[in-house]
Amino acid sequence: MDPLQITAYTTVSAAGDGREALRSALLEGKGGLQPNDFGHAPLDTWIGRVADLENRPLDEGDRQSECRNNRLALMALQQDGFLTAVESLKSRVDPTRIGLFLGTSTSGILSTEQAYLELRKSGRWPAGYHFKGSHDLFSATQFVRQKLGLKGPAFSVSTACSSSAKVFCDAHRFISTGLCDAAIVGGVDSLCLTTLFGFNSLELVSGQPCRPFDQNRDGISIGEAAGFMILEKNCTTESGVALLGYGESSDAYHISTPRPDGAGAGLAMKQALNRAELTVDEIDYINLHGTATPSNDRAEANSINRLFPSSTPCSSTKGWTGHTLGAAGITESIIACLTIEAGFIPGTLNTQSPDPTLGLNIQCSTKTEPVTRVLSNSFGFGGSNCSLLFGRTSC
């Protein structure tokens, strides 16, 4: 496929506001997980919570979009000079030809949770509750579209934890078929009680910071994040990092458990390699989906063991951010770009004894070395698999 150049990107997560904060956290081993203090009856777990989000209300003019999810989206837009980069893009590309594709799993569902609590307490819906502007899956996309002044194709993708990885695939399809000339992709997912208690009911939440691929791993740490990237064709950038390939597949196996042999995940990785016209020996690092549940990590390991040499460096970065669900794809794509630009392979924070039965070359500590090409995996409920391949290129 023709690579899409990444000309700007921005991120906010528990690991920090902006890409420099995230890069420093990864290099210094400073994770963002904390004991859970979210909600009126916090579960005994750890979370990746973005600091001070409660004290950043939207402006009066955005009242109908008010929710934690859109606050988080705006916070990310305001980092890393991204708003300026979008204005520069609009000076080169007609805004009607710029696509906007965002991923989320639960959008602003917290606002509906709070509205029901008020209804139960007082018998009335709260005055400021507005479903379409907060909970609706298109809410964040519409909010971001208005903030950026875009007029091109726009939609939300909600495929659980692969949501904001799959938007890269949609962007490439829209650009390659001539429906737009550039795209802004990203994702936003914020903490809510639905996901915390939902994952807990499935016995997938850990009582301590998550330990992906550790022999004593026992579940996930849920986090929240937002991130955005600009993708362009036929351009030059200082960093030269681009989307080189992508792959998508479905396990068609189970609603909440991955296919144990990892065949579906492996198909997505093969597609990404084929689109990029690269071999497994040309991949310097794999950013694993790595949720830290026993079954997910084993299925992903099975898929990688069938494809890649056992020496390929792998790690999961969810120990820094938590599992940011619908925002995991964009957050870890940004980490992939950081590793290429700054030359390092992140470790797997909190993991001390990698499970020897999984057979992967798990990196426990961050190390500095040149990185040219990175594969980033994102796998969601229902067996929704997506693999993205990033690397340096000249265009």
JSON list of C-alpha atoms in Angstrom, two decimals, residues 105-202:
[
{"chain": "A", "resi": 105, "resn": "SER", "atom": "CA", "xyz": [-16.02, 1.90, 23.22]},
{"chain": "A", "resi": 106, "resn": "THR", "atom": "CA", "xyz": [-18.51, 3.58, 25.55]},
{"chain": "A", "resi": 107, "resn": "SER", "atom": "CA", "xyz": [-18.32, 7.28, 24.56]},
{"chain": "A", "resi": 108, "resn": "GLY", "atom": "CA", "xyz": [-19.73, 9.52, 27.34]},
{"chain": "A", "resi": 109, "resn": "ILE", "atom": "CA", "xyz": [-21.77, 6.81, 29.04]},
{"chain": "A", "resi": 110, "resn": "LEU", "atom": "CA", "xyz": [-20.73, 8.16, 32.45]},
{"chain": "A", "resi": 111, "resn": "SER", "atom": "CA", "xyz": [-23.11, 11.09, 31.91]},
{"chain": "A", "resi": 112, "resn": "THR", "atom": "CA", "xyz": [-26.00, 8.64, 31.50]},
{"chain": "A", "resi": 113, "resn": "GLU", "atom": "CA", "xyz": [-24.93, 6.71, 34.58]},
{"chain": "A", "resi": 114, "resn": "GLN", "atom": "CA", "xyz": [-24.99, 9.96, 36.57]},
{"chain": "A", "resi": 115, "resn": "ALA", "atom": "CA", "xyz": [-28.32, 10.95, 35.03]},
{"chain": "A", "resi": 116, "resn": "TYR", "atom": "CA", "xyz": [-29.93, 7.68, 36.16]},
{"chain": "A", "resi": 117, "resn": "LEU", "atom": "CA", "xyz": [-28.57, 8.18, 39.68]},
{"chain": "A", "resi": 118, "resn": "GLU", "atom": "CA", "xyz": [-30.22, 11.61, 39.75]},
{"chain": "A", "resi": 119, "resn": "LEU", "atom": "CA", "xyz": [-33.46, 10.20, 38.32]},
{"chain": "A", "resi": 120, "resn": "ARG", "atom": "CA", "xyz": [-33.51, 7.55, 41.03]},
{"chain": "A", "resi": 121, "resn": "LYS", "atom": "CA", "xyz": [-32.81, 10.14, 43.72]},
{"chain": "A", "resi": 122, "resn": "SER", "atom": "CA", "xyz": [-35.13, 12.96, 42.66]},
{"chain": "A", "resi": 123, "resn": "GLY", "atom": "CA", "xyz": [-37.50, 11.41, 40.16]},
{"chain": "A", "resi": 124, "resn": "ARG", "atom": "CA", "xyz": [-36.30, 13.82, 37.44]},
{"chain": "A", "resi": 125, "resn": "TRP", "atom": "CA", "xyz": [-33.63, 13.77, 34.75]},
{"chain": "A", "resi": 126, "resn": "PRO", "atom": "CA", "xyz": [-30.90, 16.33, 35.49]},
{"chain": "A", "resi": 127, "resn": "ALA", "atom": "CA", "xyz": [-31.41, 19.59, 33.62]},
{"chain": "A", "resi": 128, "resn": "GLY", "atom": "CA", "xyz": [-28.09, 19.50, 31.81]},
{"chain": "A", "resi": 129, "resn": "TYR", "atom": "CA", "xyz": [-28.31, 15.91, 30.58]},
{"chain": "A", "resi": 130, "resn": "HIS", "atom": "CA", "xyz": [-28.13, 15.66, 26.78]},
{"chain": "A", "resi": 131, "resn": "PHE", "atom": "CA", "xyz": [-27.80, 12.12, 25.39]},
{"chain": "A", "resi": 132, "resn": "LYS", "atom": "CA", "xyz": [-26.89, 13.03, 21.81]},
{"chain": "A", "resi": 133, "resn": "GLY", "atom": "CA", "xyz": [-24.09, 15.36, 22.86]},
{"chain": "A", "resi": 134, "resn": "SER", "atom": "CA", "xyz": [-22.56, 13.06, 25.46]},
{"chain": "A", "resi": 135, "resn": "HIS", "atom": "CA", "xyz": [-23.47, 9.36, 25.40]},
{"chain": "A", "resi": 136, "resn": "ASP", "atom": "CA", "xyz": [-24.20, 8.90, 21.69]},
{"chain": "A", "resi": 137, "resn": "LEU", "atom": "CA", "xyz": [-21.30, 7.11, 19.96]},
{"chain": "A", "resi": 138, "resn": "PHE", "atom": "CA", "xyz": [-20.97, 10.01, 17.47]},
{"chain": "A", "resi": 139, "resn": "SER", "atom": "CA", "xyz": [-20.74, 12.57, 20.29]},
{"chain": "A", "resi": 140, "resn": "ALA", "atom": "CA", "xyz": [-16.95, 12.88, 20.44]},
{"chain": "A", "resi": 141, "resn": "THR", "atom": "CA", "xyz": [-16.62, 12.81, 16.65]},
{"chain": "A", "resi": 142, "resn": "GLN", "atom": "CA", "xyz": [-19.18, 15.58, 16.24]},
{"chain": "A", "resi": 143, "resn": "PHE", "atom": "CA", "xyz": [-17.57, 17.59, 19.07]},
{"chain": "A", "resi": 144, "resn": "VAL", "atom": "CA", "xyz": [-14.07, 17.28, 17.58]},
{"chain": "A", "resi": 145, "resn": "ARG", "atom": "CA", "xyz": [-15.36, 17.99, 14.06]},
{"chain": "A", "resi": 146, "resn": "GLN", "atom": "CA", "xyz": [-16.85, 21.28, 15.22]},
{"chain": "A", "resi": 147, "resn": "LYS", "atom": "CA", "xyz": [-13.77, 22.24, 17.24]},
{"chain": "A", "resi": 148, "resn": "LEU", "atom": "CA", "xyz": [-11.49, 21.64, 14.27]},
{"chain": "A", "resi": 149, "resn": "GLY", "atom": "CA", "xyz": [-13.79, 23.14, 11.63]},
{"chain": "A", "resi": 150, "resn": "LEU", "atom": "CA", "xyz": [-13.76, 20.04, 9.45]},
{"chain": "A", "resi": 151, "resn": "LYS", "atom": "CA", "xyz": [-16.35, 19.36, 6.75]},
{"chain": "A", "resi": 152, "resn": "GLY", "atom": "CA", "xyz": [-15.28, 16.05, 5.26]},
{"chain": "A", "resi": 153, "resn": "PRO", "atom": "CA", "xyz": [-16.46, 12.48, 5.90]},
{"chain": "A", "resi": 154, "resn": "ALA", "atom": "CA", "xyz": [-16.73, 11.64, 9.61]},
{"chain": "A", "resi": 155, "resn": "PHE", "atom": "CA", "xyz": [-17.81, 8.67, 11.67]},
{"chain": "A", "resi": 156, "resn": "SER", "atom": "CA", "xyz": [-17.16, 6.79, 14.89]},
{"chain": "A", "resi": 157, "resn": "VAL", "atom": "CA", "xyz": [-15.91, 3.24, 15.17]},
{"chain": "A", "resi": 158, "resn": "SER", "atom": "CA", "xyz": [-16.93, 1.20, 18.20]},
{"chain": "A", "resi": 159, "resn": "THR", "atom": "CA", "xyz": [-15.40, -2.27, 18.16]},
{"chain": "A", "resi": 160, "resn": "ALA", "atom": "CA", "xyz": [-14.35, -2.39, 21.82]},
{"chain": "A", "resi": 161, "resn": "CYS", "atom": "CA", "xyz": [-10.59, -2.39, 22.32]},
{"chain": "A", "resi": 162, "resn": "SER", "atom": "CA", "xyz": [-9.71, -2.35, 18.61]},
{"chain": "A", "resi": 163, "resn": "SER", "atom": "CA", "xyz": [-11.79, 0.80, 17.92]},
{"chain": "A", "resi": 164, "resn": "SER", "atom": "CA", "xyz": [-9.07, 3.41, 17.57]},
{"chain": "A", "resi": 165, "resn": "ALA", "atom": "CA", "xyz": [-6.76, 1.05, 15.67]},
{"chain": "A", "resi": 166, "resn": "LYS", "atom": "CA", "xyz": [-9.38, 0.28, 13.04]},
{"chain": "A", "resi": 167, "resn": "VAL", "atom": "CA", "xyz": [-9.81, 3.99, 12.26]},
{"chain": "A", "resi": 168, "resn": "PHE", "atom": "CA", "xyz": [-6.37, 3.90, 10.57]},
{"chain": "A", "resi": 169, "resn": "CYS", "atom": "CA", "xyz": [-7.70, 1.27, 8.17]},
{"chain": "A", "resi": 170, "resn": "ASP", "atom": "CA", "xyz": [-10.78, 3.37, 7.40]},
{"chain": "A", "resi": 171, "resn": "ALA", "atom": "CA", "xyz": [-8.63, 6.43, 6.79]},
{"chain": "A", "resi": 172, "resn": "HIS", "atom": "CA", "xyz": [-6.47, 4.56, 4.31]},
{"chain": "A", "resi": 173, "resn": "ARG", "atom": "CA", "xyz": [-9.54, 3.25, 2.46]},
{"chain": "A", "resi": 174, "resn": "PHE", "atom": "CA", "xyz": [-11.10, 6.71, 2.22]},
{"chain": "A", "resi": 175, "resn": "ILE", "atom": "CA", "xyz": [-7.87, 8.30, 1.01]},
{"chain": "A", "resi": 176, "resn": "SER", "atom": "CA", "xyz": [-6.91, 5.53, -1.42]},
{"chain": "A", "resi": 177, "resn": "THR", "atom": "CA", "xyz": [-10.36, 5.54, -3.03]},
{"chain": "A", "resi": 178, "resn": "GLY", "atom": "CA", "xyz": [-10.29, 9.32, -3.45]},
{"chain": "A", "resi": 179, "resn": "LEU", "atom": "CA", "xyz": [-13.04, 10.15, -0.98]},
{"chain": "A", "resi": 180, "resn": "CYS", "atom": "CA", "xyz": [-10.68, 12.46, 0.92]},
{"chain": "A", "resi": 181, "resn": "ASP", "atom": "CA", "xyz": [-7.10, 13.72, 0.68]},
{"chain": "A", "resi": 182, "resn": "ALA", "atom": "CA", "xyz": [-6.09, 13.62, 4.35]},
{"chain": "A", "resi": 183, "resn": "ALA", "atom": "CA", "xyz": [-7.52, 12.30, 7.58]},
{"chain": "A", "resi": 184, "resn": "ILE", "atom": "CA", "xyz": [-7.48, 12.90, 11.29]},
{"chain": "A", "resi": 185, "resn": "VAL", "atom": "CA", "xyz": [-7.74, 9.66, 13.23]},
{"chain": "A", "resi": 186, "resn": "GLY", "atom": "CA", "xyz": [-7.88, 9.03, 16.92]},
{"chain": "A", "resi": 187, "resn": "GLY", "atom": "CA", "xyz": [-9.86, 7.81, 19.85]},
{"chain": "A", "resi": 188, "resn": "VAL", "atom": "CA", "xyz": [-11.15, 8.74, 23.25]},
{"chain": "A", "resi": 189, "resn": "ASP", "atom": "CA", "xyz": [-12.45, 6.60, 26.08]},
{"chain": "A", "resi": 190, "resn": "SER", "atom": "CA", "xyz": [-13.00, 7.75, 29.66]},
{"chain": "A", "resi": 191, "resn": "LEU", "atom": "CA", "xyz": [-13.53, 6.04, 32.98]},
{"chain": "A", "resi": 192, "resn": "CYS", "atom": "CA", "xyz": [-17.06, 4.98, 33.82]},
{"chain": "A", "resi": 193, "resn": "LEU", "atom": "CA", "xyz": [-18.77, 2.54, 36.13]},
{"chain": "A", "resi": 194, "resn": "THR", "atom": "CA", "xyz": [-20.05, 0.39, 33.26]},
{"chain": "A", "resi": 195, "resn": "THR", "atom": "CA", "xyz": [-16.60, -0.77, 32.23]},
{"chain": "A", "resi": 196, "resn": "LEU", "atom": "CA", "xyz": [-15.15, -1.00, 35.75]},
{"chain": "A", "resi": 197, "resn": "PHE", "atom": "CA", "xyz": [-17.99, -3.13, 37.10]},
{"chain": "A", "resi": 198, "resn": "GLY", "atom": "CA", "xyz": [-18.54, -4.90, 33.79]},
{"chain": "A", "resi": 199, "resn": "PHE", "atom": "CA", "xyz": [-14.98, -6.17, 33.53]},
{"chain": "A", "resi": 200, "resn": "ASN", "atom": "CA", "xyz": [-15.07, -6.97, 37.23]},
{"chain": "A", "resi": 201, "resn": "SER", "atom": "CA", "xyz": [-18.16, -9.15, 36.73]},
{"chain": "A", "resi": 202, "resn": "LEU", "atom": "CA", "xyz": [-16.17, -11.10, 34.13]}
]
